[in-house]
PDB file of C-alpha atoms in Angstrom:
ATOM      1  CA  MET A   1       4.592  14.171 -41.693  1.00 48.00           C
ATOM      2  CA  ASN A   2       0.778  12.960 -40.720  1.00 47.00           C
ATOM      3  CA  GLU A   3      -0.434  16.147 -42.876  1.00 50.00           C
ATOM      4  CA  ARG A   4       1.045  14.793 -46.227  1.00 60.00           C
ATOM      5  CA  ASN A   5      -0.594  12.133 -48.218  1.00 68.00           C
ATOM      6  CA  ILE A   6       2.107   9.591 -48.598  1.00 78.00           C
ATOM      7  CA  THR A   7       1.327   7.541 -51.326  1.00 82.00           C
ATOM      8  CA  ARG A   8       3.072   5.918 -54.131  1.00 81.00           C
ATOM      9  CA  ALA A   9       1.652   7.954 -56.472  1.00 81.00           C
ATOM     10  CA  TYR A  10       2.929  11.000 -54.562  1.00 82.00           C
ATOM     11  CA  LEU A  11       6.435   9.367 -53.591  1.00 82.00           C
ATOM     12  CA  GLU A  12       7.040   8.788 -57.699  1.00 81.00           C
ATOM     13  CA  THR A  13       6.536  12.455 -58.196  1.00 83.00           C
ATOM     14  CA  LEU A  14       9.691  13.359 -56.276  1.00 83.00           C
ATOM     15  CA  SER A  15      13.176  13.435 -56.711  1.00 85.00           C
ATOM     16  CA  PHE A  16      15.619  10.894 -55.331  1.00 85.00           C
ATOM     17  CA  ALA A  17      16.916  13.899 -53.352  1.00 84.00           C
ATOM     18  CA  ASP A  18      13.566  14.328 -51.918  1.00 84.00           C
ATOM     19  CA  LEU A  19      13.028  10.950 -51.015  1.00 84.00           C
ATOM     20  CA  VAL A  20      16.101  10.719 -49.223  1.00 85.00           C
ATOM     21  CA  SER A  21      15.007  13.801 -47.451  1.00 84.00           C
ATOM     22  CA  LEU A  22      11.663  12.426 -46.537  1.00 83.00           C
ATOM     23  CA  ALA A  23      13.647   8.973 -45.471  1.00 82.00           C
ATOM     24  CA  ASP A  24      15.672  11.570 -43.059  1.00 82.00           C
ATOM     25  CA  GLU A  25      12.197  12.442 -41.345  1.00 82.00           C
ATOM     26  CA  TYR A  26      11.669   8.985 -40.442  1.00 78.00           C
ATOM     27  CA  GLY A  27      15.173   8.601 -38.818  1.00 77.00           C
ATOM     28  CA  VAL A  28      16.156   6.367 -41.639  1.00 78.00           C
ATOM     29  CA  ASP A  29      19.914   6.597 -43.607  1.00 78.00           C
ATOM     30  CA  VAL A  30      19.619   5.687 -47.124  1.00 79.00           C
ATOM     31  CA  PRO A  31      22.741   4.507 -48.853  1.00 77.00           C
ATOM     32  CA  ASP A  32      23.803   6.411 -52.058  1.00 74.00           C
ATOM     33  CA  ASP A  33      23.281   3.190 -54.143  1.00 74.00           C
ATOM     34  CA  LEU A  34      19.989   2.520 -52.840  1.00 77.00           C
ATOM     35  CA  ASP A  35      17.640   1.177 -55.655  1.00 80.00           C
ATOM     36  CA  ARG A  36      14.594   4.184 -55.966  1.00 82.00           C
ATOM     37  CA  ARG A  37      12.135   1.435 -55.836  1.00 82.00           C
ATOM     38  CA  PHE A  38      13.108  -0.001 -52.611  1.00 79.00           C
ATOM     39  CA  LEU A  39      13.345   3.419 -50.870  1.00 82.00           C
ATOM     40  CA  ILE A  40       9.735   4.204 -51.719  1.00 85.00           C
ATOM     41  CA  ALA A  41       8.504   0.907 -50.613  1.00 84.00           C
ATOM     42  CA  GLU A  42      10.408   1.391 -47.361  1.00 83.00           C
ATOM     43  CA  LEU A  43       8.707   4.948 -46.930  1.00 84.00           C
ATOM     44  CA  LEU A  44       5.486   3.469 -47.690  1.00 86.00           C
ATOM     45  CA  GLU A  45       6.104   0.825 -45.114  1.00 84.00           C
ATOM     46  CA  LEU A  46       6.896   3.534 -42.742  1.00 82.00           C
ATOM     47  CA  ALA A  47       3.951   5.886 -43.486  1.00 81.00           C
ATOM     48  CA  GLN A  48       1.381   2.993 -42.635  1.00 82.00           C
ATOM     49  CA  GLU A  49       3.218   1.997 -39.528  1.00 80.00           C
ATOM     50  CA  GLU A  50       2.948   5.548 -38.490  1.00 76.00           C
ATOM     51  CA  VAL A  51      -0.926   5.726 -39.512  1.00 74.00           C
ATOM     52  CA  GLU A  52      -1.546   2.569 -37.372  1.00 72.00           C
ATOM     53  CA  GLN A  53       0.618   3.710 -34.056  1.00 72.00           C
ATOM     54  CA  ASP A  54      -1.732   7.222 -34.311  1.00 65.00           C
ATOM     55  CA  ASP A  55      -4.629   5.177 -34.267  1.00 61.00           C
ATOM     56  CA  GLU A  56      -3.560   2.951 -31.159  1.00 60.00           C
ATOM     57  CA  MET A  57      -3.130   6.199 -29.662  1.00 59.00           C
ATOM     58  CA  ILE A  58      -6.697   7.303 -30.366  1.00 57.00           C
ATOM     59  CA  ILE A  59      -8.214   4.104 -29.203  1.00 54.00           C
ATOM     60  CA  SER A  60      -5.799   4.055 -25.992  1.00 53.00           C
ATOM     61  CA  SER A  61      -6.850   7.834 -25.051  1.00 52.00           C
ATOM     62  CA  GLU A  62     -10.305   7.152 -25.503  1.00 54.00           C
ATOM     63  CA  THR A  63     -10.438   3.885 -23.356  1.00 51.00           C
ATOM     64  CA  GLU A  64      -8.405   5.789 -20.285  1.00 54.00           C
ATOM     65  CA  GLY A  65     -11.153   8.527 -20.839  1.00 51.00           C
ATOM     66  CA  ASN A  66     -14.029   6.095 -20.091  1.00 51.00           C
ATOM     67  CA  GLY A  67     -12.064   4.163 -17.275  1.00 48.00           C
ATOM     68  CA  SER A  68     -12.222   7.510 -15.480  1.00 47.00           C
ATOM     69  CA  ASN A  69     -15.913   6.689 -14.360  1.00 51.00           C
ATOM     70  CA  LEU A  70     -14.930   3.259 -12.564  1.00 46.00           C
ATOM     71  CA  PRO A  71     -14.448   3.852  -8.849  1.00 47.00           C
ATOM     72  CA  GLY A  72     -11.045   3.768  -7.619  1.00 51.00           C
ATOM     73  CA  ASN A  73     -11.373   0.200  -6.379  1.00 56.00           C
ATOM     74  CA  TYR A  74     -13.010  -1.488  -9.062  1.00 64.00           C
ATOM     75  CA  ASN A  75     -15.726  -1.903  -6.885  1.00 77.00           C
ATOM     76  CA  GLU A  76     -14.670  -4.923  -5.383  1.00 85.00           C
ATOM     77  CA  THR A  77     -14.649  -6.021  -1.613  1.00 90.00           C
ATOM     78  CA  GLN A  78     -11.182  -7.406  -0.828  1.00 92.00           C
ATOM     79  CA  ILE A  79      -8.590  -7.142   1.777  1.00 94.00           C
ATOM     80  CA  SER A  80      -4.732  -7.607   1.312  1.00 93.00           C
ATOM     81  CA  CYS A  81      -2.047  -7.973   3.566  1.00 93.00           C
ATOM     82  CA  VAL A  82       1.987  -7.369   3.076  1.00 93.00           C
ATOM     83  CA  LEU A  83       5.032  -7.272   6.145  1.00 90.00           C
ATOM     84  CA  ARG A  84       6.780  -3.966   6.461  1.00 87.00           C
ATOM     85  CA  ASN A  85       8.954  -6.503   8.855  1.00 83.00           C
ATOM     86  CA  PRO A  86       8.865  -9.118  11.086  1.00 80.00           C
ATOM     87  CA  ALA A  87       7.031  -6.744  13.604  1.00 83.00           C
ATOM     88  CA  TRP A  88       4.331  -4.532  11.720  1.00 89.00           C
ATOM     89  CA  LEU A  89       2.129  -6.217   9.129  1.00 92.00           C
ATOM     90  CA  PHE A  90       0.782  -3.360   7.065  1.00 94.00           C
ATOM     91  CA  VAL A  91      -3.320  -4.113   5.661  1.00 94.00           C
ATOM     92  CA  PHE A  92      -5.416  -2.390   2.978  1.00 93.00           C
ATOM     93  CA  TRP A  93      -8.847  -3.153   1.882  1.00 92.00           C
ATOM     94  CA  ASN A  94     -11.649  -2.270  -0.495  1.00 91.00           C
ATOM     95  CA  ILE A  95     -15.432  -2.363  -0.150  1.00 89.00           C
ATOM     96  CA  ASN A  96     -18.255  -2.524  -2.888  1.00 88.00           C
ATOM     97  CA  GLU A  97     -20.698  -0.534  -3.220  1.00 86.00           C
ATOM     98  CA  ASN A  98     -23.298  -3.067  -2.253  1.00 84.00           C
ATOM     99  CA  ASP A  99     -21.809  -4.131   0.616  1.00 84.00           C
ATOM    100  CA  LEU A 100     -21.130  -0.523   2.093  1.00 83.00           C
ATOM    101  CA  SER A 101     -25.110   0.210   1.436  1.00 82.00           C
ATOM    102  CA  ALA A 102     -26.275  -2.788   3.381  1.00 79.00           C
ATOM    103  CA  LEU A 103     -23.865  -1.948   6.203  1.00 79.00           C
ATOM    104  CA  LYS A 104     -25.022   1.277   6.557  1.00 79.00           C
ATOM    105  CA  ASP A 105     -28.351  -0.226   7.933  1.00 75.00           C
ATOM    106  CA  LEU A 106     -26.472  -2.570  10.638  1.00 75.00           C
ATOM    107  CA  PRO A 107     -25.825  -1.340  14.077  1.00 80.00           C
ATOM    108  CA  GLY A 108     -22.124  -2.630  14.102  1.00 81.00           C
ATOM    109  CA  ALA A 109     -18.640  -1.845  13.441  1.00 87.00           C
ATOM    110  CA  LEU A 110     -15.928  -2.670  10.783  1.00 90.00           C
ATOM    111  CA  LYS A 111     -13.135  -4.533  12.237  1.00 91.00           C
ATOM    112  CA  LEU A 112     -10.254  -6.407  11.361  1.00 94.00           C
ATOM    113  CA  ARG A 113      -9.582 -10.019  12.158  1.00 93.00           C
ATOM    114  CA  ILE A 114      -5.942 -10.980  12.913  1.00 94.00           C
ATOM    115  CA  CYS A 115      -5.808 -14.915  12.486  1.00 95.00           C
ATOM    116  CA  PHE A 116      -2.355 -16.635  13.550  1.00 95.00           C
ATOM    117  CA  LEU A 117      -2.426 -20.059  11.614  1.00 93.00           C
ATOM    118  CA  LYS A 118       0.248 -23.198  12.637  1.00 91.00           C
ATOM    119  CA  ASP A 119       0.114 -24.330   8.920  1.00 90.00           C
ATOM    120  CA  THR A 120      -0.792 -23.112   5.796  1.00 88.00           C
ATOM    121  CA  THR A 121      -3.243 -25.960   5.067  1.00 86.00           C
ATOM    122  CA  GLU A 122      -5.121 -25.027   8.497  1.00 83.00           C
ATOM    123  CA  LEU A 123      -8.360 -23.735   8.212  1.00 83.00           C
ATOM    124  CA  VAL A 124      -9.047 -23.055  12.239  1.00 90.00           C
ATOM    125  CA  PRO A 125      -6.328 -20.415  13.500  1.00 92.00           C
ATOM    126  CA  GLU A 126      -4.899 -21.040  17.011  1.00 91.00           C
ATOM    127  CA  GLU A 127      -5.204 -17.660  18.136  1.00 93.00           C
ATOM    128  CA  VAL A 128      -7.427 -14.479  16.992  1.00 93.00           C
ATOM    129  CA  PHE A 129      -7.895 -10.935  17.709  1.00 92.00           C
ATOM    130  CA  GLU A 130      -9.371  -7.748  16.110  1.00 92.00           C
ATOM    131  CA  ILE A 131      -8.971  -4.338  16.249  1.00 91.00           C
ATOM    132  CA  GLN A 132     -10.885  -1.585  14.917  1.00 90.00           C
ATOM    133  CA  ALA A 133     -10.462  -0.736  11.596  1.00 89.00           C
ATOM    134  CA  SER A 134      -9.251   2.624  10.220  1.00 83.00           C
ATOM    135  CA  THR A 135     -12.597   4.861   9.636  1.00 75.00           C
ATOM    136  CA  THR A 136     -10.271   7.585   7.769  1.00 81.00           C
ATOM    137  CA  THR A 137      -8.628   5.479   5.403  1.00 85.00           C
ATOM    138  CA  GLN A 138      -8.615   1.848   4.066  1.00 89.00           C
ATOM    139  CA  GLU A 139      -5.221   0.808   5.242  1.00 92.00           C
ATOM    140  CA  GLN A 140      -3.685   0.035   8.466  1.00 92.00           C
ATOM    141  CA  TYR A 141      -0.559  -1.050  10.030  1.00 93.00           C
ATOM    142  CA  ILE A 142      -0.891  -3.848  12.995  1.00 92.00           C
ATOM    143  CA  LEU A 143       1.580  -4.809  15.277  1.00 89.00           C
ATOM    144  CA  ILE A 144       2.087  -8.485  15.492  1.00 87.00           C
ATOM    145  CA  SER A 145       3.205 -11.222  17.484  1.00 81.00           C
ATOM    146  CA  SER A 146       7.101 -12.256  16.908  1.00 74.00           C
ATOM    147  CA  ASP A 147       6.801 -16.089  17.842  1.00 81.00           C
ATOM    148  CA  LYS A 148       3.636 -16.366  15.183  1.00 88.00           C
ATOM    149  CA  THR A 149       4.895 -18.109  11.913  1.00 90.00           C
ATOM    150  CA  TYR A 150       1.652 -17.441   9.637  1.00 93.00           C
ATOM    151  CA  VAL A 151      -0.605 -15.018   9.596  1.00 94.00           C
ATOM    152  CA  ARG A 152      -4.114 -13.961   7.612  1.00 95.00           C
ATOM    153  CA  VAL A 153      -6.237 -11.106   8.000  1.00 95.00           C
ATOM    154  CA  GLU A 154      -9.901 -10.960   8.040  1.00 95.00           C
ATOM    155  CA  LEU A 155     -12.063  -7.660   7.097  1.00 94.00           C
ATOM    156  CA  VAL A 156     -15.213  -8.351   9.362  1.00 92.00           C
ATOM    157  CA  TYR A 157     -18.597  -6.320  10.242  1.00 89.00           C
ATOM    158  CA  SER A 158     -19.158  -7.051  13.837  1.00 84.00           C
ATOM    159  CA  THR A 159     -22.376  -6.458  15.570  1.00 80.00           C
ATOM    160  CA  ALA A 160     -23.923  -7.396  19.136  1.00 75.00           C
ATOM    161  CA  THR A 161     -25.027 -10.830  17.795  1.00 75.00           C
ATOM    162  CA  GLY A 162     -22.381 -11.698  15.796  1.00 76.00           C
ATOM    163  CA  GLY A 163     -20.470 -10.712  12.645  1.00 79.00           C
ATOM    164  CA  LYS A 164     -19.970 -11.480   8.926  1.00 85.00           C
ATOM    165  CA  VAL A 165     -16.579 -11.972   7.049  1.00 91.00           C
ATOM    166  CA  LEU A 166     -16.676  -9.497   3.699  1.00 91.00           C
ATOM    167  CA  ALA A 167     -13.097 -10.815   2.848  1.00 92.00           C
ATOM    168  CA  PHE A 168      -9.834 -12.360   3.686  1.00 92.00           C
ATOM    169  CA  SER A 169      -6.558 -12.027   2.783  1.00 94.00           C
ATOM    170  CA  GLN A 170      -3.613 -14.294   1.578  1.00 93.00           C
ATOM    171  CA  ILE A 171      -1.641 -16.033   4.372  1.00 93.00           C
ATOM    172  CA  VAL A 172       1.761 -14.502   5.028  1.00 93.00           C
ATOM    173  CA  THR A 173       4.606 -16.115   6.439  1.00 92.00           C
ATOM    174  CA  ILE A 174       6.304 -14.075   9.393  1.00 89.00           C
ATOM    175  CA  PRO A 175       9.787 -14.573   9.067  1.00 86.00           C
ATOM    176  CA  HIS A 176      12.109 -15.482  12.153  1.00 77.00           C
ATOM    177  CA  GLY A 177      15.831 -14.643  12.879  1.00 67.00           C
ATOM    178  CA  ALA A 178      18.604 -17.020  14.720  1.00 66.00           C
ATOM    179  CA  GLU A 179      17.286 -17.806  18.704  1.00 66.00           C
ATOM    180  CA  LEU A 180      20.273 -16.340  19.772  1.00 63.00           C
ATOM    181  CA  VAL A 181      19.756 -12.746  18.455  1.00 63.00           C
ATOM    182  CA  ASN A 182      15.718 -13.193  19.083  1.00 62.00           C
ATOM    183  CA  GLU A 183      16.538 -13.440  22.722  1.00 63.00           C
ATOM    184  CA  MET A 184      19.024 -10.729  23.227  1.00 63.00           C
ATOM    185  CA  GLN A 185      17.525  -7.869  25.173  1.00 63.00           C
ATOM    186  CA  PRO A 186      18.979  -3.902  24.847  1.00 60.00           C
ATOM    187  CA  GLY A 187      21.672  -3.770  27.311  1.00 61.00           C
ATOM    188  CA  SER A 188      22.130  -7.202  28.266  1.00 64.00           C
ATOM    189  CA  TYR A 189      24.619  -8.402  25.565  1.00 62.00           C
ATOM    190  CA  ASP A 190      26.809 -11.053  27.934  1.00 66.00           C
ATOM    191  CA  ASN A 191      26.027 -14.185  25.622  1.00 68.00           C
ATOM    192  CA  ILE A 192      26.723 -12.492  22.768  1.00 71.00           C
ATOM    193  CA  PRO A 193      29.727 -14.756  20.736  1.00 75.00           C
ATOM    194  CA  GLN A 194      33.028 -12.318  20.393  1.00 77.00           C
ATOM    195  CA  ILE A 195      32.325 -12.916  16.421  1.00 76.00           C
ATOM    196  CA  LEU A 196      29.252 -11.462  16.478  1.00 72.00           C
ATOM    197  CA  LYS A 197      30.425  -8.270  18.299  1.00 74.00           C
ATOM    198  CA  LEU A 198      33.309  -8.074  16.139  1.00 79.00           C
ATOM    199  CA  SER A 199      30.189  -7.346  13.461  1.00 78.00           C
ATOM    200  CA  GLY A 200      28.921  -4.793  15.186  1.00 78.00           C
ATOM    201  CA  MET A 201      25.628  -6.346  16.489  1.00 73.00           C
ATOM    202  CA  GLU A 202      25.779  -4.445  19.593  1.00 74.00           C
ATOM    203  CA  ASN A 203      25.839  -1.194  17.987  1.00 77.00           C
ATOM    204  CA  SER A 204      22.900  -2.503  15.657  1.00 75.00           C
ATOM    205  CA  LEU A 205      20.543  -3.394  18.395  1.00 72.00           C
ATOM    206  CA  ALA A 206      21.028  -0.802  20.676  1.00 74.00           C
ATOM    207  CA  ASP A 207      19.859   1.482  17.542  1.00 75.00           C
ATOM    208  CA  GLN A 208      17.156  -0.650  16.602  1.00 70.00           C
ATOM    209  CA  TYR A 209      16.178  -0.327  20.206  1.00 68.00           C
ATOM    210  CA  ARG A 210      16.447   3.602  20.049  1.00 69.00           C
ATOM    211  CA  LYS A 211      14.506   3.890  16.573  1.00 68.00           C
ATOM    212  CA  HIS A 212      12.020   1.149  17.260  1.00 60.00           C
ATOM    213  CA  ARG A 213      11.464   0.461  20.856  1.00 55.00           C
ATOM    214  CA  HIS A 214       7.540  -0.284  20.559  1.00 51.00           C
ATOM    215  CA  SER A 215       8.859  -3.199  18.657  1.00 51.00           C
ATOM    216  CA  PHE A 216      10.384  -4.955  21.878  1.00 49.00           C
ATOM    217  CA  SER A 217       8.270  -6.945  24.179  1.00 48.00           C
TER     218      SER A 217
END
């Protein structure tokens, strides 16, 4: 249909049957008693819409082609984290070209600083520890303490004389289960209420320990 120059002059040369056939190509059902003038007006509108859609597709294609030259991380230094579960934190980060170039000249290492906070408004963490950041990927799983409530992760370049915070994540809330369940240890279920035993709690805890024993302290 795009190869035809659909104009009013062209449509006026067609019979009503040809107009109906053309409308059928556009997926339009035409009543037998439809006025010829209305059908021509409808076809002109559909043809115009098709031209506009084709133009949008061309523009979109050109934009995507230009975007292929952008760096994968859009040249930003940033770090984010999400909870995989209450025991494991998934951290991922990017470093822009300027920071990477500057860090190459420094004798240090890239680290992740895990900061536990008492409250979301606290600026100074109550507990901090650092781990070596992965050098092969820009993502990492971190085992976190189960007795903490809020956590933030900082991307730090650490040297012998100090460190520089390159970026820091949003604050993530660590969920907590019922105290009774948290204190249960594998193989010791004497304090489980009978109603919880009927729910299959013992089997669930045993299965969790077998598959994820590294999460137990």
